GROMACS .gro file of C-alpha atoms in nm:
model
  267
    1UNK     CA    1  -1.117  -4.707  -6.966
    2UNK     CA    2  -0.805  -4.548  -7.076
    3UNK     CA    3  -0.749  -4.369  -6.686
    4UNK     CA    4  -0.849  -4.614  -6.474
    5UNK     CA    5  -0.994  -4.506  -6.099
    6UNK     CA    6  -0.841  -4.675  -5.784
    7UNK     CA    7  -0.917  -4.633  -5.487
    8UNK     CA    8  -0.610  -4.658  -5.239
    9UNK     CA    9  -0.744  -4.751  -4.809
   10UNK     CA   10  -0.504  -4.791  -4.556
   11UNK     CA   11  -0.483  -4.720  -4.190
   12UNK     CA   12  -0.135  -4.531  -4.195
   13UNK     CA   13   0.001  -4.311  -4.459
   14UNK     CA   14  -0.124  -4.559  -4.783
   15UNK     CA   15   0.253  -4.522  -4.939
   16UNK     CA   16   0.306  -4.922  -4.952
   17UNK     CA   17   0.008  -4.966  -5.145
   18UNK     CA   18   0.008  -4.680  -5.378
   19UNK     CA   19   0.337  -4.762  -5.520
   20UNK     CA   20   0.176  -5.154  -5.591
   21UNK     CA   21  -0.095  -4.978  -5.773
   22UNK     CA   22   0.153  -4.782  -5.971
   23UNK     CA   23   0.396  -5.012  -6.042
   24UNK     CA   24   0.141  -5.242  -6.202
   25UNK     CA   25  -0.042  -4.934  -6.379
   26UNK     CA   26   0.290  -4.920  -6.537
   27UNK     CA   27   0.271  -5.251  -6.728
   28UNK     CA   28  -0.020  -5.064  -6.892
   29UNK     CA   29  -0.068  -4.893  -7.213
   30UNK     CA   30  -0.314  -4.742  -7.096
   31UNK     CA   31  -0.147  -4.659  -6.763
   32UNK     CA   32  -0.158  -4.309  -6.572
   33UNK     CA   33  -0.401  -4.431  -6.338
   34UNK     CA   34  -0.616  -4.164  -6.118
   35UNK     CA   35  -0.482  -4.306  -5.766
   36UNK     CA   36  -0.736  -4.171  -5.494
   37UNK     CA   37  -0.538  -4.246  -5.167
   38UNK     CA   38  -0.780  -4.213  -4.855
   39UNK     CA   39  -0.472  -4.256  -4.546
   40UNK     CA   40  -0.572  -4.309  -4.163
   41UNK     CA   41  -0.841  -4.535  -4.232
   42UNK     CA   42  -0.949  -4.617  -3.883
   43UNK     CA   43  -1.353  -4.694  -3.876
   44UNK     CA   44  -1.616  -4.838  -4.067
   45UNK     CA   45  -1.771  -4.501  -4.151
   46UNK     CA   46  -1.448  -4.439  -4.308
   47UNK     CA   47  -1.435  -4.737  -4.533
   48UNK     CA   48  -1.859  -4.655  -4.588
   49UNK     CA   49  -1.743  -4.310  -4.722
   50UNK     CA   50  -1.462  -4.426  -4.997
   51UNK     CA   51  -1.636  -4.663  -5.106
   52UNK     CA   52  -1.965  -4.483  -5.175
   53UNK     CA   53  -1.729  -4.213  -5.363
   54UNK     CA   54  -1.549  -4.529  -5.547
   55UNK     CA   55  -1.894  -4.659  -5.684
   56UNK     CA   56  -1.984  -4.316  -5.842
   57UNK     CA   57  -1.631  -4.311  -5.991
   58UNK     CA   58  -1.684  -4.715  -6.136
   59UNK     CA   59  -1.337  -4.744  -5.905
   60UNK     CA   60  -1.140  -5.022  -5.841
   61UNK     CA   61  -0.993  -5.072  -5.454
   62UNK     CA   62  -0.681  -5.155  -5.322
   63UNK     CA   63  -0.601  -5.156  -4.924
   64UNK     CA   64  -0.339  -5.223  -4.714
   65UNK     CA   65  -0.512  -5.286  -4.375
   66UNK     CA   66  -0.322  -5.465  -4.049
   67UNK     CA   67  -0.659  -5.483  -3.884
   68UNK     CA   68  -0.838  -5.804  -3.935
   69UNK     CA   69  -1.186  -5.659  -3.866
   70UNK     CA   70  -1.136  -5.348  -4.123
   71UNK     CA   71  -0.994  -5.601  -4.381
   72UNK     CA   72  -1.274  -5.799  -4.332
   73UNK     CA   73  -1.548  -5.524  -4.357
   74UNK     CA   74  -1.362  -5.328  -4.694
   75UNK     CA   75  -1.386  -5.724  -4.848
   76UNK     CA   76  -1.776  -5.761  -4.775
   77UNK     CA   77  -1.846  -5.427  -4.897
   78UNK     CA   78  -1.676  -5.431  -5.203
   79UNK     CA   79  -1.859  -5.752  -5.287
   80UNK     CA   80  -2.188  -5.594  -5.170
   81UNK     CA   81  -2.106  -5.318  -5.418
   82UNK     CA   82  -1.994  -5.541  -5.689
   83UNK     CA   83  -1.634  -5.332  -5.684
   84UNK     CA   84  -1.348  -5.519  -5.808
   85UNK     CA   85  -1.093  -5.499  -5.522
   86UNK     CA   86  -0.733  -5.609  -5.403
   87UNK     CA   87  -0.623  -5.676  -5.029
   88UNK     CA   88  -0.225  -5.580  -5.076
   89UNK     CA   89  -0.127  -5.721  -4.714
   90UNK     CA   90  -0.423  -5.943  -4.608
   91UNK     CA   91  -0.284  -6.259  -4.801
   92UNK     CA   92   0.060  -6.181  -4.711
   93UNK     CA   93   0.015  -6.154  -4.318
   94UNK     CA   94  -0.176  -6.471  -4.333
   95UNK     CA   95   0.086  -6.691  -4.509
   96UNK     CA   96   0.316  -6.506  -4.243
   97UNK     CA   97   0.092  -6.638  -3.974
   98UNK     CA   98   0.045  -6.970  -4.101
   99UNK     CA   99   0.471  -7.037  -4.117
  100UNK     CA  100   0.577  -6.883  -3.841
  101UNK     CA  101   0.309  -6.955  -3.598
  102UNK     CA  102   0.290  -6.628  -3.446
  103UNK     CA  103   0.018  -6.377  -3.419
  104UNK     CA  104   0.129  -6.035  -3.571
  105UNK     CA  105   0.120  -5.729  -3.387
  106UNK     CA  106  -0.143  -5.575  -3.564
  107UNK     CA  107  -0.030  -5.235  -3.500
  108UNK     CA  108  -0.095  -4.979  -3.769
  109UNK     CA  109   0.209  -4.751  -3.941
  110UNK     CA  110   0.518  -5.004  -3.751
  111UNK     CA  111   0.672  -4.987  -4.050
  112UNK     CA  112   0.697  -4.601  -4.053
  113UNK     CA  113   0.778  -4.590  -3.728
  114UNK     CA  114   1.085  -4.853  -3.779
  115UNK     CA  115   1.199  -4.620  -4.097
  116UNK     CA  116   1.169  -4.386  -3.857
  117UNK     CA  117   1.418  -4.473  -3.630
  118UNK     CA  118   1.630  -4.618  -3.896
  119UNK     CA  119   1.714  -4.291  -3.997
  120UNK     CA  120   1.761  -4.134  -3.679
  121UNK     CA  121   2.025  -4.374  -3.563
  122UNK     CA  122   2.232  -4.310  -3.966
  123UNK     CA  123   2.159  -3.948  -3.841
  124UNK     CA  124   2.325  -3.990  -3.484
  125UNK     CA  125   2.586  -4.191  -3.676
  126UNK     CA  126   2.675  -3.897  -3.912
  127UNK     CA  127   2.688  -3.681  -3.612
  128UNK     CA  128   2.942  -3.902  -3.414
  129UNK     CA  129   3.198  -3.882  -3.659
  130UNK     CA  130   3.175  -3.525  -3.775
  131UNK     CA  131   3.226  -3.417  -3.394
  132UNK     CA  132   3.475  -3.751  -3.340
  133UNK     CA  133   3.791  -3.645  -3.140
  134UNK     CA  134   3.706  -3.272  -3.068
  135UNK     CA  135   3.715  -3.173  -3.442
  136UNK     CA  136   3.478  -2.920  -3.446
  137UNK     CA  137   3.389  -2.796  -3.106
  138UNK     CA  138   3.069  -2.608  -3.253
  139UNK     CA  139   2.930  -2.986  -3.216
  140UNK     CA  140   2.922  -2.985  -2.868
  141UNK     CA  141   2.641  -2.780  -2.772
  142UNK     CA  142   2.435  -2.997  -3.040
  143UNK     CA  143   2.510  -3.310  -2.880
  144UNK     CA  144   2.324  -3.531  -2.629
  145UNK     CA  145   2.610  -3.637  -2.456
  146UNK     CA  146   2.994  -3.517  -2.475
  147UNK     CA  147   3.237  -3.781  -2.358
  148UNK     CA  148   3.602  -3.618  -2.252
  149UNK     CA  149   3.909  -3.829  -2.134
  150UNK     CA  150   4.267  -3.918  -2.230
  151UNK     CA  151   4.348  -4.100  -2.545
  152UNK     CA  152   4.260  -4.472  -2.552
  153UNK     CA  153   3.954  -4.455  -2.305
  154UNK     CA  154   3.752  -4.577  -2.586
  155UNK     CA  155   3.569  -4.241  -2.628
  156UNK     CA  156   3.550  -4.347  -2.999
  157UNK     CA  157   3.409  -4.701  -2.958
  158UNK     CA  158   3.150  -4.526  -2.654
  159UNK     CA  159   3.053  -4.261  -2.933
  160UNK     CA  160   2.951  -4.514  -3.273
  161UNK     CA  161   2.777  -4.753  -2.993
  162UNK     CA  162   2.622  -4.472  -2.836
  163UNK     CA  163   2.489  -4.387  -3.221
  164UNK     CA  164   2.326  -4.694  -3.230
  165UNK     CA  165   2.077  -4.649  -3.009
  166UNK     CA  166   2.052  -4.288  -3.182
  167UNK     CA  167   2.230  -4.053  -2.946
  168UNK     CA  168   2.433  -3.799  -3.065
  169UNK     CA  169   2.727  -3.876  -2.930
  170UNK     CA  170   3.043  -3.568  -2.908
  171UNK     CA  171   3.357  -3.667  -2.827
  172UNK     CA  172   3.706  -3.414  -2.686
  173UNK     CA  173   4.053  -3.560  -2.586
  174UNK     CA  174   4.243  -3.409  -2.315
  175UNK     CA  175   4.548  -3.384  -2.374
  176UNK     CA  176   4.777  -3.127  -2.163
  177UNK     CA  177   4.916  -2.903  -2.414
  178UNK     CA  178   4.577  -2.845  -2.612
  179UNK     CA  179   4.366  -2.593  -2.447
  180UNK     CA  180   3.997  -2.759  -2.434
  181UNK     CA  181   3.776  -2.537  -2.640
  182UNK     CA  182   3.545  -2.316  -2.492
  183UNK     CA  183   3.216  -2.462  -2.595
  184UNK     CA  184   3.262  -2.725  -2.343
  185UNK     CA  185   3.259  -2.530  -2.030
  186UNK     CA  186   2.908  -2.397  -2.222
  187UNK     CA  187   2.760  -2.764  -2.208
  188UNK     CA  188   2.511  -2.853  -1.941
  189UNK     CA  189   2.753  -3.058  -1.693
  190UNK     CA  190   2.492  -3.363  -1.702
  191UNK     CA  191   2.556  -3.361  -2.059
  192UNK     CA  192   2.939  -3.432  -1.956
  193UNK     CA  193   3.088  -3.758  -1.941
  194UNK     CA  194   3.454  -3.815  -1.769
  195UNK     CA  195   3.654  -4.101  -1.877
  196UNK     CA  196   3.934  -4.219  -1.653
  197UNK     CA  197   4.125  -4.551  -1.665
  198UNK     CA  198   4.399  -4.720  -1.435
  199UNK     CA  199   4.783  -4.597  -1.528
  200UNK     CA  200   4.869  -4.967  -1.613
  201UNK     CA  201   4.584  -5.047  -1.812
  202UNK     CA  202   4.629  -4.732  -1.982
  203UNK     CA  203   5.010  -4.816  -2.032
  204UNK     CA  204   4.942  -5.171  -2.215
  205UNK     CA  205   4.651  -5.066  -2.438
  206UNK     CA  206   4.901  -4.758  -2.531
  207UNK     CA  207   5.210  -4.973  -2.563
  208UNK     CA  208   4.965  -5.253  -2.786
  209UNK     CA  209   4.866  -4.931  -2.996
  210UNK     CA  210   5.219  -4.831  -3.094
  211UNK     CA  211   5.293  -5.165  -3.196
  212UNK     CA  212   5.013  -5.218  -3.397
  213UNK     CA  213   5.117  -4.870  -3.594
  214UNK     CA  214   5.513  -5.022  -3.599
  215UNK     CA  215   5.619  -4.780  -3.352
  216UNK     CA  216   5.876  -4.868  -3.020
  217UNK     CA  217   5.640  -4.933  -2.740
  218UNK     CA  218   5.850  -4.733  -2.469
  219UNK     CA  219   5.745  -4.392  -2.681
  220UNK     CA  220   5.673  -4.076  -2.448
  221UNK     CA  221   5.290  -4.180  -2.557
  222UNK     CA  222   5.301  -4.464  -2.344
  223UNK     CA  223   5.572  -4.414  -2.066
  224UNK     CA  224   5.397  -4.430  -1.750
  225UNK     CA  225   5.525  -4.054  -1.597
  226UNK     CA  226   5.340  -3.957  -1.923
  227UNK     CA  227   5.039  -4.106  -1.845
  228UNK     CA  228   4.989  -3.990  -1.511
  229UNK     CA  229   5.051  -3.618  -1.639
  230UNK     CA  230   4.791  -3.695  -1.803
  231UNK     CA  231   4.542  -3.866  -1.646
  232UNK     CA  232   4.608  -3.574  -1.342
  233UNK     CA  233   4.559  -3.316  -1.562
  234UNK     CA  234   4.247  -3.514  -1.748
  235UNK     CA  235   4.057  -3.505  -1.360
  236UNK     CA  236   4.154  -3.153  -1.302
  237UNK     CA  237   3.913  -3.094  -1.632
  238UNK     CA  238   3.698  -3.300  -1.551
  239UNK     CA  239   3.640  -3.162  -1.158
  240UNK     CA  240   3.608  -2.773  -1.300
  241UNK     CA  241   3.312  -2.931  -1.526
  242UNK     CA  242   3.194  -3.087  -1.244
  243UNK     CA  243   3.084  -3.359  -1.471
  244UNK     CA  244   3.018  -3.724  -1.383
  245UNK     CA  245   3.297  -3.965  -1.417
  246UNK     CA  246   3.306  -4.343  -1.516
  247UNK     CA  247   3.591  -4.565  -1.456
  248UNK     CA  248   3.681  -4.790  -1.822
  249UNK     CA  249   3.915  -4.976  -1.658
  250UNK     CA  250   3.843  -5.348  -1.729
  251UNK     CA  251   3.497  -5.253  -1.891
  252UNK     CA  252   3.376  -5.333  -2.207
  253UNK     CA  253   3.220  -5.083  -2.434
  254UNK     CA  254   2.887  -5.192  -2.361
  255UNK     CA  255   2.895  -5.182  -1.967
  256UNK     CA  256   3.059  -4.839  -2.026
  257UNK     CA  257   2.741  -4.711  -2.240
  258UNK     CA  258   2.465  -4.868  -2.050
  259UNK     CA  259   2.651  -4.644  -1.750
  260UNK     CA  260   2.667  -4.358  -2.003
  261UNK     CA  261   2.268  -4.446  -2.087
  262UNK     CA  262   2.132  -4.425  -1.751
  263UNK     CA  263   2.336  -4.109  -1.653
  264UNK     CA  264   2.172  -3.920  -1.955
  265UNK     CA  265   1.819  -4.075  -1.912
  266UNK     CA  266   1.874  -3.944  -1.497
  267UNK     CA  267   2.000  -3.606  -1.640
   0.00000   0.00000   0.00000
């Protein structure tokens, strides 16, 4: 048979097994394979049906089913039928079982549904540092939460975290003699987070930061009259948002975003 007929069963989309069927066509000369992939396989009847349209096409069968009791039944019936067959997972799953000692979850398509979010926390990701540090304001009314404070209240930290659990985080510093833009009086206030932190906290992480960049620590950036400018004129912002407001001071990033979590879960 120079085109061999297989028959590809699963009970999500039938990708995993359709590329094991390919790939070992390909060792073929006689490879190019007519793959018949049946997806969603969820009953008996279902299984009845490809398999009575594999024996008219002399098919062989390959299946990826998490199901023990469809597994079972697509075996029998292939004997019954005298079709040669392959169970892709089955034998996989059980050696799985047998060293671990666990019972799987036997819940069809998990693995889609993990790529799935895979790629829509990279996606949150790539949105928190495009719109990092109020560089493009148009960002704001895309985002699912827009943090604002002064510099050093760990809106950058808050934002990648925030990522990671795939929301897209914005981010705008206030700083006294930049005019916020005017897409963030256009955000839904419960979309609005206020960062504030205490004036001496404030003054040592700033003082640390100028050190760490070989700068004198008593800069304007960290003098404490500085600060309080400010931090006053960071809460005047904030109150004509009328956004919430979270104190940082003495948090860590992850207290901060569980806050940040439940205020946008509430919203």
């Amino acid at each position: 048979m120079d085109k061999p007929v297989i028959y590809v069963l699963s009970d999500s989309l039938g990708e995993t097994a359709e590329l094991v069927v390919k790939a070992a066509a390909s060792q073929f000369n006689s490879g190019n394979a007519v793959i018949n992939r049946v997806p969603y396989v969820t009953d008996k009847e279902t299984v009845n049906e490809a398999i009575h349209d594999a024996v008219k096409d002399n098919a062989m069968v390959a299946f990826t089913f998490v199901l023990p009791e469809l597994r079972e039944y697509t075996i029998k019936l292939c004997q019954l039928k005298k079709l040669p067959y392959v169970d892709i997972l089955g034998p996989v799953m059980e050696q799985l079982i047998r060293i671990t000692n666990k019972e799987p979850k036997f819940e069809p398509g998990i693995m889609r549904k993990l790529d799935t979010e895979y790629f829509k926390r990279i996606e949150a990701i790539e949105f928190a540092v495009k719109y990092d540090d109020g560089k493009d304001p148009r960002g704001l009314l895309r985002a699912d939460v827009v943090l604002v404070g002064v510099s050093r209240t760990s809106k950058t930290p808050l934002s990648m975290y925030l990522a990671h659990k795939q929301i897209k985080a914005a981010n705008v510093p206030l700083v006294p003699e930049v005019k916020p833009p005017k897409e963030l009086f256009q955000v839904d206030p419960k979309k609005i987070v206020g960062l504030i932190i205490s004036p001496h906290q404030l003054n040592e992480i700033r003082k640390e930061r100028l050190l760490a960049l070989g700068l004198r620590d008593h800069a304007s950036y960290a003098s404490m009259e500085r600060i309080l400018m400010e931090l006053e004129y960071a809460e005047e912002i904030m109150t004509k948002l009328n956004c919430p407001i979270l104190d940082v001071t003495n948090k860590a990033v992850e207290e901060t975003a569980s806050r940040i979590l439940k205020i946008i879960k509430e919203g």
